[in-house]
Short mmCIF file of C-alpha atoms in Angstrom, two decimals:
data_model
loop_
_atom_site.label_atom_id
_atom_site.label_comp_id
_atom_site.label_asym_id
_atom_site.label_seq_id
_atom_site.Cartn_x
_atom_site.Cartn_y
_atom_site.Cartn_z
CA MET A 172 12.88 -4.71 20.30
CA ARG A 173 15.64 -6.24 18.11
CA THR A 174 14.38 -5.01 13.70
CA PRO A 175 16.75 -5.97 11.62
CA ASP A 176 13.82 -4.43 9.29
CA LEU A 177 12.47 -1.51 10.40
CA ILE A 178 9.29 -0.20 7.36
CA VAL A 179 8.19 3.99 9.23
CA SER A 180 6.38 6.39 7.54
CA HIS A 181 5.66 10.75 7.70
CA THR A 182 4.43 11.79 11.09
CA ASN A 183 0.74 12.38 10.07
CA THR A 184 0.29 9.28 8.81
CA ASP A 185 -2.71 8.93 6.75
CA PHE A 186 -4.19 5.45 4.97
CA ASP A 187 -2.96 6.48 1.88
CA ALA A 188 1.24 5.71 3.99
CA PHE A 189 -0.64 3.18 6.97
CA ALA A 190 -2.18 1.12 3.82
CA GLY A 191 1.65 1.22 2.19
CA MET A 192 3.50 0.09 5.07
CA VAL A 193 0.76 -2.75 4.73
CA ALA A 194 1.43 -3.34 1.42
CA VAL A 195 4.67 -3.66 1.92
CA ARG A 196 5.86 -5.95 4.77
CA LYS A 197 4.36 -8.26 2.04
CA LEU A 198 7.26 -7.77 0.95
CA TYR A 199 9.45 -7.85 3.45
CA PRO A 200 7.25 -10.00 6.49
CA GLU A 201 9.66 -10.14 8.94
CA ALA A 202 10.38 -6.19 8.85
CA HIS A 203 7.54 -4.50 11.59
CA LEU A 204 5.97 -1.83 11.40
CA CYS A 205 6.62 1.46 13.08
CA LEU A 206 4.69 4.74 13.40
CA GLY A 207 7.58 7.17 14.84
CA GLY A 208 4.71 10.34 15.46
CA ALA A 209 1.72 11.60 15.05
CA VAL A 210 -1.06 9.15 13.39
CA ASN A 211 -4.33 10.57 12.11
CA ARG A 212 -6.92 9.87 13.93
CA ASN A 213 -8.58 7.55 11.54
CA VAL A 214 -5.49 5.34 11.19
CA ARG A 215 -5.15 5.50 14.62
CA GLU A 216 -8.61 4.10 15.14
CA PHE A 217 -7.85 1.56 13.01
CA GLN A 218 -5.00 -0.05 13.97
CA ALA A 219 -6.51 -0.08 18.15
CA LEU A 220 -9.00 -2.29 16.39
CA TYR A 221 -7.20 -4.59 14.26
CA ALA A 222 -4.15 -4.53 16.15
CA ASP A 223 -3.63 -7.51 16.26
CA LEU A 224 -4.24 -7.67 12.42
CA VAL A 225 -1.69 -5.41 12.04
CA PRO A 226 1.16 -5.42 15.22
CA VAL A 227 3.03 -2.02 15.07
CA VAL A 228 6.20 -1.04 16.89
CA ASP A 229 6.24 1.43 19.08
CA PRO A 230 9.55 3.42 17.97
CA ALA A 231 11.07 4.26 21.14
CA ALA A 232 11.06 0.44 21.94
CA VAL A 233 13.19 -0.13 18.98
CA GLU A 234 16.16 -1.25 19.78
CA ARG A 235 18.13 1.35 17.35
CA ASP A 236 21.41 -0.14 16.50
CA SER A 237 19.80 -3.32 15.57
CA VAL A 238 18.13 -2.13 12.92
CA ARG A 239 19.62 -2.48 9.30
CA ARG A 240 17.21 -2.04 6.41
CA LEU A 241 14.78 1.07 6.97
CA ILE A 242 11.78 1.26 4.20
CA LEU A 243 10.28 4.79 4.63
CA VAL A 244 7.03 4.18 3.06
CA ASP A 245 4.91 7.08 0.96
CA THR A 246 8.45 9.73 1.79
CA VAL A 247 11.62 9.42 0.35
CA HIS A 248 12.42 13.01 3.72
CA ALA A 249 13.62 11.72 7.26
CA ASN A 250 13.01 14.79 8.25
CA ARG A 251 9.08 13.38 8.29
CA LEU A 252 9.96 10.40 10.15
CA GLY A 253 9.47 12.37 13.25
CA GLU A 254 11.55 10.28 15.87
CA LEU A 255 12.68 7.57 13.49
CA ALA A 256 14.81 10.24 11.07
CA ASP A 257 18.61 9.11 12.95
CA LEU A 258 18.64 5.90 11.44
CA CYS A 259 18.24 7.81 7.75
CA GLN A 260 22.11 8.66 8.44
CA GLN A 261 22.91 5.82 10.92
CA PRO A 262 25.63 3.35 9.57
CA GLY A 263 25.14 0.30 8.14
CA VAL A 264 21.39 1.06 7.66
CA GLU A 265 20.31 -0.24 3.98
CA ILE A 266 17.83 2.96 3.08
CA LEU A 267 14.54 1.29 1.06
CA ALA A 268 12.19 4.05 -0.51
CA PHE A 269 8.84 2.88 -1.79
CA ASP A 270 7.08 6.91 -2.61
CA HIS A 271 5.32 8.24 -5.74
CA HIS A 272 5.76 11.67 -4.43
CA ALA A 273 9.29 11.51 -5.04
CA ARG A 274 11.39 12.07 -7.98
CA GLY A 275 14.73 10.52 -9.01
CA ASP A 276 16.63 13.77 -10.08
CA ASP A 277 16.43 15.13 -6.35
CA LEU A 278 17.12 12.01 -3.22
CA PRO A 279 18.52 13.07 -0.05
CA SER A 280 21.80 11.70 0.00
CA TYR A 281 21.21 8.79 1.89
CA LEU A 282 19.15 7.12 -0.82
CA SER A 283 20.22 6.50 -3.99
CA PRO A 284 18.01 6.08 -6.97
CA GLU A 285 18.58 2.32 -7.65
CA ARG A 286 16.92 1.74 -3.48
CA LEU A 287 13.39 3.91 -4.70
CA VAL A 288 10.57 2.89 -6.29
CA SER A 289 8.42 5.38 -7.50
CA ALA A 290 6.17 6.08 -10.58
CA ASP A 291 3.24 9.36 -10.94
CA VAL A 292 0.18 7.61 -9.62
CA GLY A 293 -1.44 9.90 -7.97
CA SER A 294 -2.76 9.20 -3.97
#
């Protein structure tokens, strides 16, 4: 599947992350949600029940060279993205992040501070 905009989160995706992904899709309606690893059981059951309302693409189906914008939710760390981690280092991919855990002084090199939306607001 060709998808220029991809919304991802950490492995063992919990409702905090999944709800954030759904909210970010309101800002980027053409983007696809992609779960790149294990998913919390409750999220998996919810997503199965509402798959027609909240579609999620399988990471194996994503044509990596088509991704132009990677939107990280609830993490800024590539090593938490499972099989999608390599996209953070892919040339030509703009990285954005929405993460209430992140601090602007401790960002990975692929993420510039002006591309991070963060606030210490709890979960």
